[in-house]
Coordinates of C-alpha atoms in Angstrom, one line a residue:
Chain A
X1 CA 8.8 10.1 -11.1
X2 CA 10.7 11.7 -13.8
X3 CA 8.6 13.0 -16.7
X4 CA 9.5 14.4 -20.1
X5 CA 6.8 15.7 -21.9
X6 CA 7.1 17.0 -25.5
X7 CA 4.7 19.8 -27.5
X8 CA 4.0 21.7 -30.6
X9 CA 5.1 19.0 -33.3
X10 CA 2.5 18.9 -36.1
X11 CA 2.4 19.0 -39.6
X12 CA 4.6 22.2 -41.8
X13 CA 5.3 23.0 -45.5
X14 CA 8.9 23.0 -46.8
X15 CA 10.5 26.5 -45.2
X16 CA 7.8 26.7 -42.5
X17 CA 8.7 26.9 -38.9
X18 CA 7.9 25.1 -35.5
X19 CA 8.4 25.7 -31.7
X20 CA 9.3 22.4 -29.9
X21 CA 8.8 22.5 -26.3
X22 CA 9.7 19.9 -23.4
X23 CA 8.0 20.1 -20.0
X24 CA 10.2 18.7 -17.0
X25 CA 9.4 17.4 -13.7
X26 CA 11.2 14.6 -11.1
X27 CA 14.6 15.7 -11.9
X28 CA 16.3 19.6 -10.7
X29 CA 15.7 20.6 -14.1
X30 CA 18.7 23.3 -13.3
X31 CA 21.3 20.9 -12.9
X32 CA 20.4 18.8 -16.2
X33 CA 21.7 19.2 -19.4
X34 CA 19.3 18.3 -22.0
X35 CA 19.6 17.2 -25.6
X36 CA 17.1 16.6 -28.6
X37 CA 17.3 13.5 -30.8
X38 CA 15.1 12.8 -33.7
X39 CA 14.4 8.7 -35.5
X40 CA 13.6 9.0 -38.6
X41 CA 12.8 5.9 -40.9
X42 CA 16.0 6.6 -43.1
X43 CA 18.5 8.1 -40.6
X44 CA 17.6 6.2 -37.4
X45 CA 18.5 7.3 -34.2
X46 CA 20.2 11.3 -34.7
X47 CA 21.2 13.6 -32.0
X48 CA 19.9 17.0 -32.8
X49 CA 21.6 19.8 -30.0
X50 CA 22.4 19.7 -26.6
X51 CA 22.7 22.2 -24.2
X52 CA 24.0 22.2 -21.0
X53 CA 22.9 23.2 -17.6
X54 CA 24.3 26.8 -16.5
X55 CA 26.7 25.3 -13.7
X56 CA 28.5 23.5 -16.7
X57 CA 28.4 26.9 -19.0
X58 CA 25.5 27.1 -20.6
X59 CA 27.6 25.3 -23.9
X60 CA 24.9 24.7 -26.8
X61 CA 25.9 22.1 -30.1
X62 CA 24.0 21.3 -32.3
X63 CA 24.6 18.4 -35.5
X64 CA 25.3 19.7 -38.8
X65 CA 22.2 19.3 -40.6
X66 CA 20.8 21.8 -38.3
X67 CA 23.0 24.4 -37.3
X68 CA 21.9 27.8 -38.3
X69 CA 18.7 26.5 -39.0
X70 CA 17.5 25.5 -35.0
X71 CA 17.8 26.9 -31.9
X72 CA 17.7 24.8 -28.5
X73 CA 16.9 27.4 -25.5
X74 CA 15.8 26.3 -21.9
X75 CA 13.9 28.5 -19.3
X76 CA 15.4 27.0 -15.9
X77 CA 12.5 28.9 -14.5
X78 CA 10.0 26.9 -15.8
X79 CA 11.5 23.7 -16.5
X80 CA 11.1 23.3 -20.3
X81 CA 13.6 23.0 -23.1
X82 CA 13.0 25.0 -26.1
X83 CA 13.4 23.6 -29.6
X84 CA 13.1 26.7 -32.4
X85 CA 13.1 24.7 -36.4
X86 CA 13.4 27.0 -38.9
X87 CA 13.4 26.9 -42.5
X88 CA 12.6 23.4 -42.0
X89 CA 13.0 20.6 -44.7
X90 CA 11.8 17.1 -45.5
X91 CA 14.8 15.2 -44.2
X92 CA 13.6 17.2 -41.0
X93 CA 10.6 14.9 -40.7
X94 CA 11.0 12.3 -37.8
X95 CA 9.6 11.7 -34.2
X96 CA 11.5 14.1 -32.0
X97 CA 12.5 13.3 -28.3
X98 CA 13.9 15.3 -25.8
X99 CA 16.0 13.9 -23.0
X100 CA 18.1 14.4 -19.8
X101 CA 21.9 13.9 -20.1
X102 CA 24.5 14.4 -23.2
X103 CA 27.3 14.0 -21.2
X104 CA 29.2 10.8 -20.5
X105 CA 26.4 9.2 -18.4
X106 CA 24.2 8.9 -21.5
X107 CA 20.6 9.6 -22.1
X108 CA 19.0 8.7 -19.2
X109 CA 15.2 10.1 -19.4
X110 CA 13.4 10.1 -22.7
X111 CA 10.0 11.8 -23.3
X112 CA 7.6 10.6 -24.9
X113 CA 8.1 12.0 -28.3
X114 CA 6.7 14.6 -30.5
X115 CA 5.9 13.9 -34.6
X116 CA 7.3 16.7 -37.1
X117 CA 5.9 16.0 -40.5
X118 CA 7.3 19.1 -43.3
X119 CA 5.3 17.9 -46.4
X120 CA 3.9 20.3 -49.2
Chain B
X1 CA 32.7 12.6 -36.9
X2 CA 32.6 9.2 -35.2
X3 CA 30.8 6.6 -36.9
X4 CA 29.6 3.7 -34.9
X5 CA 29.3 0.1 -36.9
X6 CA 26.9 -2.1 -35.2
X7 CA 26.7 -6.0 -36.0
X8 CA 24.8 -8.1 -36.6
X9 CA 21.9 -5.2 -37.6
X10 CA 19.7 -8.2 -37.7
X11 CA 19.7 -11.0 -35.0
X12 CA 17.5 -14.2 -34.1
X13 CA 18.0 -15.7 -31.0
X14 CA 15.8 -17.9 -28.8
X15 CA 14.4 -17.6 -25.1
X16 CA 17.4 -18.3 -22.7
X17 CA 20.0 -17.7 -26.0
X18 CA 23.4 -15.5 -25.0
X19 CA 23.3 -12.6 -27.4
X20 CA 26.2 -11.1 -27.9
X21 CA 26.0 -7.6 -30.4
X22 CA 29.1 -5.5 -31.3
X23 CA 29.9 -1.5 -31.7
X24 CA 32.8 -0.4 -33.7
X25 CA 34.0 2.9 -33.6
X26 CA 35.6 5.0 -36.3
X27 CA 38.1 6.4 -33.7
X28 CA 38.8 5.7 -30.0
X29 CA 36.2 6.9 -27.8
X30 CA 37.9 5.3 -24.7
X31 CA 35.0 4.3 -22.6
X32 CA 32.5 6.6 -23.8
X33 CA 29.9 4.7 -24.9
X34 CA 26.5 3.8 -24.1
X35 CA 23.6 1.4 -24.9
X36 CA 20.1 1.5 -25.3
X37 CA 16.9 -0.6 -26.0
X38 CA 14.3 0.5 -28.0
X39 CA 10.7 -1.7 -28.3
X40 CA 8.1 -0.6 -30.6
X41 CA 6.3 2.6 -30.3
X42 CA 8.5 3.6 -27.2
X43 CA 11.4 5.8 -26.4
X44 CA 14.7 4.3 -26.3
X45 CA 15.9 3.3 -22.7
X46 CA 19.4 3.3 -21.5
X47 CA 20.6 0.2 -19.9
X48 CA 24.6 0.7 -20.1
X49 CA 26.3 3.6 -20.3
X50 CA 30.7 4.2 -19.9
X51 CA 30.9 1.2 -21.6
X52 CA 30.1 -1.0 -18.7
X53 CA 28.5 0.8 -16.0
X54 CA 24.7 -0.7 -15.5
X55 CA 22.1 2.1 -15.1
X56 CA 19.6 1.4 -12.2
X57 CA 17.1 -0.7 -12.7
X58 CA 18.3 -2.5 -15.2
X59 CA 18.7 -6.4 -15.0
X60 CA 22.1 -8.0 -14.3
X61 CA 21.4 -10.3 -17.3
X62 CA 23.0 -7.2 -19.6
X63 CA 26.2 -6.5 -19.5
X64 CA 29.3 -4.1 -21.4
X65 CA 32.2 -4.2 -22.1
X66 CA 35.3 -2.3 -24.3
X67 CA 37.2 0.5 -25.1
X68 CA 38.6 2.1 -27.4
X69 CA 37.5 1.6 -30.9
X70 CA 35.4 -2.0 -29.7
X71 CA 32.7 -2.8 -28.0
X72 CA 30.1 -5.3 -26.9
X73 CA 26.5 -5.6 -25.5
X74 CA 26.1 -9.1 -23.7
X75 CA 22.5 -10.5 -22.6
X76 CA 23.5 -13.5 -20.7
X77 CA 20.1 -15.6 -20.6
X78 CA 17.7 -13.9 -23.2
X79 CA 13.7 -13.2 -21.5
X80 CA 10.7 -12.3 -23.8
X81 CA 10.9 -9.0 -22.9
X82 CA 14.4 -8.6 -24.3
X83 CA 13.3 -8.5 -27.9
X84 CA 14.0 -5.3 -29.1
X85 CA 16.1 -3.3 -30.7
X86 CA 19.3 -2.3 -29.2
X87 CA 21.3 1.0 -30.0
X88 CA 24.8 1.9 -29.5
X89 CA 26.1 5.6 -29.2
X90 CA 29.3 7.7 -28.7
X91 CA 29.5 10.3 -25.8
X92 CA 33.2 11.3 -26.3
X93 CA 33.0 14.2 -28.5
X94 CA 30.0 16.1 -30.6
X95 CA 28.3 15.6 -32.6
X96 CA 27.3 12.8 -30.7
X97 CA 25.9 9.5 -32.9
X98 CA 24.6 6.1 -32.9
X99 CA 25.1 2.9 -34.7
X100 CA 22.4 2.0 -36.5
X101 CA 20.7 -0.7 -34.4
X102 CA 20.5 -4.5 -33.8
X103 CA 17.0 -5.9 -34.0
X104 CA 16.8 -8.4 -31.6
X105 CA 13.8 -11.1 -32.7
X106 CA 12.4 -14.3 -31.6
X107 CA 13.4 -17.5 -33.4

């Protein structure tokens, strides 16, 4: 059974900082590339930044709202996907997922979900 | 970036009902599109994705089609458990992005 489970959400002031994190299991995590979408009420469904497995290059994108601001890392070693948020904002607030895919198969495995609320 | 049009955003539609919903693309995407359904308080699932391709597990009853800059979802004989809401998104080039849904409810 393929299982995606999603960590260290919570609640952040305006310019505060959080560590993401996606635990793995039921698919060769090595092989997978993995991607980070966030639903928020205004925005819907947004894709956040993908990166891919190290067979395909390693290649990291992230959407415009958030480059230079987060950071998606993955320790093949211990199956989990990484999501760094710095100098987070409001709009930043949303239930964040992390999934398996990116490519032109789709999303195929969706965690759970993790809630980010940046409020003063 | 691509933007993806979905319509109708809003749909009602009874038990055994053909629902048809549509994706327009900004640009052509040849057949790079996929399809998901999203009930409440879940994660989104994928049920289609290269525009027609089924994933596994998912009933026969849903169906793809298109390419290019148009695309349709097709749910042949509607079920209960069908009412949802039901994404669209591009997989042709970053960043990737979704239309903005198609709520699926019971008349």
């Amino acid at each position: 059974e393929v299982q995606l489970v999603e960590s260290g959400g919570g609640l952040v002031k305006p310019g505060g900082s959080l560590r993401l994190s996606c635990a793995v299991s039921g698919v060769t995590f090595t092989n997978a590339w993995m991607t980070w979408v966030r639903q928020t009420p205004g925005k819907g469904l947004e894709w956040v930044a993908l990166i891919k497995s190290k067979a395909a290059g390693g290649t990291i994108d992230y959407a415009a709202p958030v480059k230079g601001r987060f950071i998606i890392s993955r320790d093949d070693s211990k199956n989990t996907l990484y999501l760094q948020m710095n100098s987070l904002q409001t709009e930043d607030t949303g239930l964040y997922y992390c999934t398996t895919g990116g490519g032109w198969g789709g999303l195929d495995y969706w965690g759970q979900g993790i809630l980010v609320t940046v409020s003063s | 970036d691509i933007q993806l049009t979905q319509s109708p955003s809003f749909l009602s539609a009874s038990v055994g009902d053909r629902v048809t919903i549509t994706c327009r693309a900004s640009q052509g995407i040849s057949t790079y599109l996929a399809w998901y359904q999203q009930k409440p308080g879940k994660a989104p699932k994928l049920l289609i994705y290269t525009a027609s391709t089924l994933q596994s597990g998912v009933p026969s009853r849903f169906s793809g089609s298109g390419s290019g800059t148009e695309f349709t979802l097709t749910v042949s004989s509607l079920q209960p458990e069908d009412f949802a809401t039901y994404y669209c998104q591009q997989l042709n080039s970053y960043p990737l992005t979704f239309g903005g849904g198609t709520k699926v409810e019971i008349k």
